[in-house]
Amino acid sequence: MVQHRNALGRGLGSLISMDDAPARDTSAINEIDLAHISPNPDQPRTSFDETALDELASSIRELGIIQPLSLRKTGPDSYQIIAGERRYRAAQKAGLKSVPAYIRTANEAELTEMALIENIQREDLNAIEIALTFKKLIDRYELTQERLSERIGKKRATIANFLRLLKLPAEVQLGLRDKRVDMGHARALLSVDNPSVQLKIYKEILKQGLSVRKVEELAKAYQEGKNVKEAAQQQPASRLGNHDFDLLKKHLSAAFQTPVKFSCDRSGKGQITFSFASEEELTRLISMFDRGL
């Protein structure tokens, strides 16, 4: 069943997500039965946090879906998700029968590209998911890196840097996927041409909480024929150990009732990141900041 509703009053989400852009050839938001929607098998995002989905489902039960999904029509009464699979899954958990959506026109290649771009713009993908999707697009549609850069609006050097991540050992790729290390660490590891040494440095990163600068120093030490493990232990890492970081992360996540991530380099500088899944969660966090918890 398809119903139409006015696209007014969509709030903050309409300013920050391509998901809310009107469909090609229509400005209407359609109400689509969940039973007629199927996920995109080439969705770039491969992991969905169940706790975050439960929280989003709870928000949807109370407030509904703020940002419409983007779908493409695949049959007389069937649709495939271009963007919004997380909202689709949460809507199922919330017991909804239908969801608001824009219907867009897209072929197979455009479908994957649009899903990739939407996720990148929303920073929903980890670096390995992005790299794998770049590779899939290049292989499936026989694109050059230059052509892909034109299609998705990313510099060719950026695409090349992501693709290089797939040359790292599987354990390092998993760490990057799970955000135990970041792109800076990965780029520094790529300057080492020995996979066993890459793994050795990676384990030192996890053990000591090494900064990107320190990893670059270790890569240089290896190239100069020095012992990597000894070089890694020349200076104390951080005054806070991994256990302290884990306790602080758990404390902040519990206090703010949302996933919290943080990083800290050897000089003590770092950043704390608070995740939110909807405009309502953002408003709640801002309110907590305003009143000092």
mmCIF file of C-alpha atoms in Angstrom:
data_model
loop_
_atom_site.group_PDB
_atom_site.id
_atom_site.type_symbol
_atom_site.label_atom_id
_atom_site.label_comp_id
_atom_site.label_asym_id
_atom_site.label_seq_id
_atom_site.Cartn_x
_atom_site.Cartn_y
_atom_site.Cartn_z
ATOM 1 C CA MET A 1 0.000 0.000 0.000
ATOM 2 C CA VAL A 2 1.325 3.448 -0.943
ATOM 3 C CA GLN A 3 -0.036 6.594 0.693
ATOM 4 C CA HIS A 4 1.295 10.134 0.261
ATOM 5 C CA ARG A 5 1.878 12.790 2.845
ATOM 6 C CA ASN A 6 3.220 16.334 2.783
ATOM 7 C CA ALA A 7 7.004 16.738 3.105
ATOM 8 C CA LEU A 8 6.830 19.645 5.548
ATOM 9 C CA GLY A 9 8.289 19.842 9.046
ATOM 10 C CA ARG A 10 11.099 17.348 8.640
ATOM 11 C CA GLY A 11 13.392 19.155 11.101
ATOM 12 C CA LEU A 12 17.171 19.044 11.514
ATOM 13 C CA GLY A 13 17.573 15.805 9.568
ATOM 14 C CA SER A 14 16.519 17.474 6.324
ATOM 15 C CA LEU A 15 19.542 19.762 6.551
ATOM 16 C CA ILE A 16 22.189 17.116 7.085
ATOM 17 C CA SER A 17 21.177 13.991 5.191
ATOM 18 C CA MET A 18 20.842 13.329 1.489
ATOM 19 C CA ASP A 19 18.311 10.758 2.669
ATOM 20 C CA ASP A 20 15.801 13.570 2.983
ATOM 21 C CA ALA A 21 16.281 14.938 -0.518
ATOM 22 C CA PRO A 22 13.109 14.541 -2.574
ATOM 23 C CA ALA A 23 12.982 11.633 -4.961
ATOM 24 C CA ARG A 24 13.746 12.286 -8.591
ATOM 25 C CA ASP A 25 10.426 13.202 -10.281
ATOM 26 C CA THR A 26 8.470 13.622 -7.025
ATOM 27 C CA SER A 27 8.472 15.691 -3.833
ATOM 28 C CA ALA A 28 5.981 13.531 -1.969
ATOM 29 C CA ILE A 29 6.747 11.262 0.945
ATOM 30 C CA ASN A 30 5.117 7.867 0.486
ATOM 31 C CA GLU A 31 3.904 5.570 3.240
ATOM 32 C CA ILE A 32 5.187 2.092 2.278
ATOM 33 C CA ASP A 33 4.253 -1.220 3.906
ATOM 34 C CA LEU A 34 7.255 -2.827 5.568
ATOM 35 C CA ALA A 35 6.225 -6.163 4.075
ATOM 36 C CA HIS A 36 6.856 -4.745 0.604
ATOM 37 C CA ILE A 37 10.407 -3.547 1.397
ATOM 38 C CA SER A 38 13.597 -5.586 1.126
ATOM 39 C CA PRO A 39 17.169 -4.614 2.098
ATOM 40 C CA ASN A 40 19.837 -3.907 -0.493
ATOM 41 C CA PRO A 41 22.125 -6.984 -0.670
ATOM 42 C CA ASP A 42 24.972 -4.628 -1.664
ATOM 43 C CA GLN A 43 24.435 -2.323 1.295
ATOM 44 C CA PRO A 44 27.908 -0.968 2.198
ATOM 45 C CA ARG A 45 27.171 -1.080 5.907
ATOM 46 C CA THR A 46 27.565 -4.641 7.164
ATOM 47 C CA SER A 47 27.265 -4.325 10.950
ATOM 48 C CA PHE A 48 24.361 -2.993 12.995
ATOM 49 C CA ASP A 49 24.647 -2.489 16.756
ATOM 50 C CA GLU A 50 21.679 -4.289 18.321
ATOM 51 C CA THR A 51 21.641 -2.095 21.436
ATOM 52 C CA ALA A 52 21.540 1.052 19.308
ATOM 53 C CA LEU A 53 18.783 -0.515 17.176
ATOM 54 C CA ASP A 54 16.735 -1.211 20.308
ATOM 55 C CA GLU A 55 17.192 2.410 21.412
ATOM 56 C CA LEU A 56 16.130 3.688 17.987
ATOM 57 C CA ALA A 57 13.126 1.339 18.008
ATOM 58 C CA SER A 58 12.080 2.772 21.367
ATOM 59 C CA SER A 59 12.350 6.309 19.964
ATOM 60 C CA ILE A 60 10.345 5.314 16.887
ATOM 61 C CA ARG A 61 7.552 3.866 19.038
ATOM 62 C CA GLU A 62 7.168 7.232 20.748
ATOM 63 C CA LEU A 63 7.892 9.704 17.966
ATOM 64 C CA GLY A 64 7.736 7.797 14.699
ATOM 65 C CA ILE A 65 10.389 7.983 11.976
ATOM 66 C CA ILE A 66 11.725 11.528 11.583
ATOM 67 C CA GLN A 67 13.816 10.950 8.440
ATOM 68 C CA PRO A 68 12.114 9.079 5.572
ATOM 69 C CA LEU A 69 13.862 6.130 3.956
ATOM 70 C CA SER A 70 15.007 6.237 0.327
ATOM 71 C CA LEU A 71 13.703 3.333 -1.763
ATOM 72 C CA ARG A 72 13.619 2.261 -5.380
ATOM 73 C CA LYS A 73 10.696 0.434 -6.959
ATOM 74 C CA THR A 74 11.591 -3.114 -8.023
ATOM 75 C CA GLY A 75 8.135 -4.441 -8.933
ATOM 76 C CA PRO A 76 4.413 -3.605 -8.967
ATOM 77 C CA ASP A 77 4.316 -3.674 -5.170
ATOM 78 C CA SER A 78 7.926 -4.152 -4.068
ATOM 79 C CA TYR A 79 10.748 -1.822 -3.083
ATOM 80 C CA GLN A 80 14.446 -2.057 -2.248
ATOM 81 C CA ILE A 81 16.274 0.118 0.263
ATOM 82 C CA ILE A 82 18.724 2.686 -1.065
ATOM 83 C CA ALA A 83 19.284 4.389 2.282
ATOM 84 C CA GLY A 84 17.760 3.832 5.703
ATOM 85 C CA GLU A 85 18.231 0.134 6.463
ATOM 86 C CA ARG A 86 18.935 0.950 10.104
ATOM 87 C CA ARG A 87 15.589 2.767 10.388
ATOM 88 C CA TYR A 88 13.923 -0.109 8.518
ATOM 89 C CA ARG A 89 15.263 -2.644 11.032
ATOM 90 C CA ALA A 90 14.332 -0.475 13.995
ATOM 91 C CA ALA A 91 10.831 0.025 12.579
ATOM 92 C CA GLN A 92 10.421 -3.752 12.440
ATOM 93 C CA LYS A 93 11.519 -4.001 16.067
ATOM 94 C CA ALA A 94 9.089 -1.221 16.974
ATOM 95 C CA GLY A 95 6.215 -3.148 15.387
ATOM 96 C CA LEU A 96 5.412 -0.608 12.656
ATOM 97 C CA LYS A 97 3.424 -1.760 9.637
ATOM 98 C CA SER A 98 4.642 0.985 7.289
ATOM 99 C CA VAL A 99 7.365 3.633 7.029
ATOM 100 C CA PRO A 100 7.679 7.026 5.303
ATOM 101 C CA ALA A 101 9.894 6.924 2.214
ATOM 102 C CA TYR A 102 10.956 8.686 -0.946
ATOM 103 C CA ILE A 103 10.866 6.598 -4.116
ATOM 104 C CA ARG A 104 13.939 7.200 -6.226
ATOM 105 C CA THR A 105 14.950 6.015 -9.685
ATOM 106 C CA ALA A 106 18.241 4.086 -9.726
ATOM 107 C CA ASN A 107 19.875 1.210 -11.591
ATOM 108 C CA GLU A 108 22.074 -1.373 -9.845
ATOM 109 C CA ALA A 109 25.270 0.690 -10.052
ATOM 110 C CA GLU A 110 23.537 3.891 -8.939
ATOM 111 C CA LEU A 111 21.865 2.016 -6.086
ATOM 112 C CA THR A 112 25.211 0.963 -4.599
ATOM 113 C CA GLU A 113 26.747 4.383 -5.231
ATOM 114 C CA MET A 114 23.856 6.219 -3.594
ATOM 115 C CA ALA A 115 23.919 3.932 -0.555
ATOM 116 C CA LEU A 116 27.682 4.404 -0.273
ATOM 117 C CA ILE A 117 27.527 8.188 -0.551
ATOM 118 C CA GLU A 118 24.641 8.467 1.907
ATOM 119 C CA ASN A 119 26.471 6.370 4.492
ATOM 120 C CA ILE A 120 29.750 8.248 4.029
ATOM 121 C CA GLN A 121 27.973 11.593 4.429
ATOM 122 C CA ARG A 122 26.379 10.341 7.631
ATOM 123 C CA GLU A 123 29.688 8.761 8.767
ATOM 124 C CA ASP A 124 27.899 5.450 9.302
ATOM 125 C CA LEU A 125 30.560 3.312 7.605
ATOM 126 C CA ASN A 126 33.875 2.187 8.967
ATOM 127 C CA ALA A 127 36.972 2.446 6.792
ATOM 128 C CA ILE A 128 36.978 -1.238 5.795
ATOM 129 C CA GLU A 129 33.324 -1.151 4.713
ATOM 130 C CA ILE A 130 34.120 1.861 2.530
ATOM 131 C CA ALA A 131 37.186 0.136 1.053
ATOM 132 C CA LEU A 132 35.258 -3.045 0.272
ATOM 133 C CA THR A 133 32.471 -1.093 -1.398
ATOM 134 C CA PHE A 134 34.957 0.856 -3.523
ATOM 135 C CA LYS A 135 36.488 -2.455 -4.614
ATOM 136 C CA LYS A 136 33.067 -3.948 -5.352
ATOM 137 C CA LEU A 137 32.100 -1.010 -7.552
ATOM 138 C CA ILE A 138 35.424 -1.094 -9.415
ATOM 139 C CA ASP A 139 35.323 -4.856 -9.985
ATOM 140 C CA ARG A 140 31.633 -5.244 -10.798
ATOM 141 C CA TYR A 141 31.329 -2.305 -13.179
ATOM 142 C CA GLU A 142 34.913 -2.347 -14.482
ATOM 143 C CA LEU A 143 35.601 1.197 -13.344
ATOM 144 C CA THR A 144 38.972 2.871 -13.032
ATOM 145 C CA GLN A 145 39.748 4.690 -9.798
ATOM 146 C CA GLU A 146 39.538 7.941 -11.734
ATOM 147 C CA ARG A 147 36.076 7.102 -13.073
ATOM 148 C CA LEU A 148 34.846 6.051 -9.642
ATOM 149 C CA SER A 149 36.138 9.313 -8.169
ATOM 150 C CA GLU A 150 34.053 11.211 -10.726
ATOM 151 C CA ARG A 151 30.937 9.128 -9.979
ATOM 152 C CA ILE A 152 30.965 9.518 -6.193
ATOM 153 C CA GLY A 153 32.702 12.887 -5.824
ATOM 154 C CA LYS A 154 35.785 11.640 -3.970
ATOM 155 C CA LYS A 155 39.385 12.380 -4.926
ATOM 156 C CA ARG A 156 41.177 9.527 -6.678
ATOM 157 C CA ALA A 157 43.901 9.618 -3.998
ATOM 158 C CA THR A 158 41.238 9.100 -1.317
ATOM 159 C CA ILE A 159 39.885 6.048 -3.123
ATOM 160 C CA ALA A 160 43.420 4.671 -3.565
ATOM 161 C CA ASN A 161 44.161 5.141 0.149
ATOM 162 C CA PHE A 162 41.037 3.233 1.142
ATOM 163 C CA LEU A 163 41.789 0.390 -1.285
ATOM 164 C CA ARG A 164 45.307 0.060 0.154
ATOM 165 C CA LEU A 165 43.736 -0.813 3.522
ATOM 166 C CA LEU A 166 42.670 -4.161 2.036
ATOM 167 C CA LYS A 167 46.357 -5.098 1.792
ATOM 168 C CA LEU A 168 46.727 -5.044 5.578
ATOM 169 C CA PRO A 169 46.621 -8.338 7.551
ATOM 170 C CA ALA A 170 43.105 -9.519 8.388
ATOM 171 C CA GLU A 171 43.606 -8.888 12.115
ATOM 172 C CA VAL A 172 44.508 -5.267 11.448
ATOM 173 C CA GLN A 173 41.526 -4.850 9.129
ATOM 174 C CA LEU A 174 39.250 -6.157 11.887
ATOM 175 C CA GLY A 175 40.783 -3.661 14.312
ATOM 176 C CA LEU A 176 40.152 -0.861 11.859
ATOM 177 C CA ARG A 177 36.605 -2.065 11.263
ATOM 178 C CA ASP A 178 35.954 -2.140 15.016
ATOM 179 C CA LYS A 179 37.660 1.266 15.408
ATOM 180 C CA ARG A 180 40.358 -0.032 17.733
ATOM 181 C CA VAL A 181 42.754 1.849 15.467
ATOM 182 C CA ASP A 182 42.068 4.674 13.026
ATOM 183 C CA MET A 183 43.014 5.568 9.470
ATOM 184 C CA GLY A 184 46.145 7.383 10.632
ATOM 185 C CA HIS A 185 47.459 4.228 12.285
ATOM 186 C CA ALA A 186 46.577 2.192 9.204
ATOM 187 C CA ARG A 187 48.381 4.552 6.817
ATOM 188 C CA ALA A 188 51.480 4.404 9.017
ATOM 189 C CA LEU A 189 51.345 0.588 9.032
ATOM 190 C CA LEU A 190 51.107 0.545 5.238
ATOM 191 C CA SER A 191 54.568 2.128 5.051
ATOM 192 C CA VAL A 192 55.878 -1.193 6.422
ATOM 193 C CA ASP A 193 56.111 -3.866 3.711
ATOM 194 C CA ASN A 194 56.298 -6.868 6.050
ATOM 195 C CA PRO A 195 52.883 -8.221 7.241
ATOM 196 C CA SER A 196 54.394 -9.860 10.343
ATOM 197 C CA VAL A 197 55.956 -6.544 11.365
ATOM 198 C CA GLN A 198 52.677 -4.767 10.669
ATOM 199 C CA LEU A 199 50.995 -7.167 13.084
ATOM 200 C CA LYS A 200 53.727 -6.654 15.681
ATOM 201 C CA ILE A 201 53.302 -2.885 15.546
ATOM 202 C CA TYR A 202 49.504 -3.259 15.587
ATOM 203 C CA LYS A 203 49.694 -5.267 18.822
ATOM 204 C CA GLU A 204 51.893 -2.588 20.358
ATOM 205 C CA ILE A 205 49.285 0.023 19.384
ATOM 206 C CA LEU A 206 46.610 -1.914 21.274
ATOM 207 C CA LYS A 207 48.869 -2.674 24.210
ATOM 208 C CA GLN A 208 50.268 0.812 24.734
ATOM 209 C CA GLY A 209 47.680 3.057 23.113
ATOM 210 C CA LEU A 210 50.280 4.403 20.704
ATOM 211 C CA SER A 211 49.650 7.628 18.805
ATOM 212 C CA VAL A 212 49.824 7.833 15.022
ATOM 213 C CA ARG A 213 53.088 9.793 15.353
ATOM 214 C CA LYS A 214 54.611 7.001 17.434
ATOM 215 C CA VAL A 215 53.523 4.385 14.882
ATOM 216 C CA GLU A 216 55.176 6.444 12.165
ATOM 217 C CA GLU A 217 58.342 6.435 14.278
ATOM 218 C CA LEU A 218 58.154 2.654 14.650
ATOM 219 C CA ALA A 219 57.708 2.223 10.905
ATOM 220 C CA LYS A 220 60.788 4.374 10.350
ATOM 221 C CA ALA A 221 62.705 2.397 12.994
ATOM 222 C CA TYR A 222 61.890 -0.844 11.168
ATOM 223 C CA GLN A 223 63.049 0.620 7.856
ATOM 224 C CA GLU A 224 66.322 1.543 9.583
ATOM 225 C CA GLY A 225 66.771 -2.026 10.801
ATOM 226 C CA LYS A 226 65.909 -1.375 14.461
ATOM 227 C CA ASN A 227 63.964 -3.672 16.766
ATOM 228 C CA VAL A 228 60.327 -2.600 16.644
ATOM 229 C CA LYS A 229 59.358 -3.840 20.113
ATOM 230 C CA GLU A 230 62.296 -2.116 21.767
ATOM 231 C CA ALA A 231 61.557 1.092 19.877
ATOM 232 C CA ALA A 232 57.931 0.948 21.007
ATOM 233 C CA GLN A 233 58.994 0.728 24.652
ATOM 234 C CA GLN A 234 61.506 3.568 24.598
ATOM 235 C CA GLN A 235 58.948 5.970 26.068
ATOM 236 C CA PRO A 236 55.975 5.353 28.320
ATOM 237 C CA ALA A 237 52.737 5.360 26.374
ATOM 238 C CA SER A 238 49.999 7.191 28.238
ATOM 239 C CA ARG A 239 49.598 7.705 31.943
ATOM 240 C CA LEU A 240 46.228 6.058 31.489
ATOM 241 C CA GLY A 241 46.318 2.384 30.538
ATOM 242 C CA ASN A 242 43.802 0.505 28.387
ATOM 243 C CA HIS A 243 41.928 -0.619 31.516
ATOM 244 C CA ASP A 244 41.480 3.000 32.615
ATOM 245 C CA PHE A 245 40.249 3.945 29.157
ATOM 246 C CA ASP A 246 37.739 1.069 29.169
ATOM 247 C CA LEU A 247 36.393 2.091 32.586
ATOM 248 C CA LEU A 248 36.046 5.721 31.518
ATOM 249 C CA LYS A 249 34.293 4.729 28.282
ATOM 250 C CA LYS A 250 31.831 2.512 30.186
ATOM 251 C CA HIS A 251 31.189 5.262 32.736
ATOM 252 C CA LEU A 252 30.469 7.910 30.100
ATOM 253 C CA SER A 253 28.339 5.534 28.003
ATOM 254 C CA ALA A 254 26.240 4.688 31.064
ATOM 255 C CA ALA A 255 25.961 8.307 32.193
ATOM 256 C CA PHE A 256 24.837 9.589 28.791
ATOM 257 C CA GLN A 257 22.968 6.411 27.786
ATOM 258 C CA THR A 258 24.641 6.344 24.372
ATOM 259 C CA PRO A 259 27.822 4.813 22.912
ATOM 260 C CA VAL A 260 30.855 6.982 23.704
ATOM 261 C CA LYS A 261 34.240 6.712 21.994
ATOM 262 C CA PHE A 262 37.440 8.536 22.788
ATOM 263 C CA SER A 263 41.070 8.616 21.813
ATOM 264 C CA CYS A 264 44.129 10.001 23.552
ATOM 265 C CA ASP A 265 47.667 10.428 22.242
ATOM 266 C CA ARG A 266 50.939 10.366 24.150
ATOM 267 C CA SER A 267 50.826 14.089 24.889
ATOM 268 C CA GLY A 268 47.435 13.715 26.572
ATOM 269 C CA LYS A 269 45.481 15.332 23.754
ATOM 270 C CA GLY A 270 42.441 13.546 22.370
ATOM 271 C CA GLN A 271 38.751 13.655 21.627
ATOM 272 C CA ILE A 272 35.511 12.235 22.986
ATOM 273 C CA THR A 273 32.733 11.275 20.558
ATOM 274 C CA PHE A 274 29.089 10.874 21.555
ATOM 275 C CA SER A 275 26.888 8.866 19.165
ATOM 276 C CA PHE A 276 23.229 9.623 18.486
ATOM 277 C CA ALA A 277 20.793 7.853 16.192
ATOM 278 C CA SER A 278 18.132 10.497 15.769
ATOM 279 C CA GLU A 279 17.297 14.171 16.184
ATOM 280 C CA GLU A 280 15.592 13.300 19.465
ATOM 281 C CA GLU A 281 18.729 11.657 20.858
ATOM 282 C CA LEU A 282 20.776 14.716 19.848
ATOM 283 C CA THR A 283 18.305 16.985 21.629
ATOM 284 C CA ARG A 284 18.514 14.797 24.740
ATOM 285 C CA LEU A 285 22.315 14.944 24.757
ATOM 286 C CA ILE A 286 22.354 18.715 24.309
ATOM 287 C CA SER A 287 19.908 19.009 27.189
ATOM 288 C CA MET A 288 22.186 16.899 29.400
ATOM 289 C CA PHE A 289 25.189 19.042 28.476
ATOM 290 C CA ASP A 290 23.226 22.204 29.256
ATOM 291 C CA ARG A 291 22.298 21.055 32.727
ATOM 292 C CA GLY A 292 25.653 19.421 33.448
ATOM 293 C CA LEU A 293 24.200 15.901 33.445
#
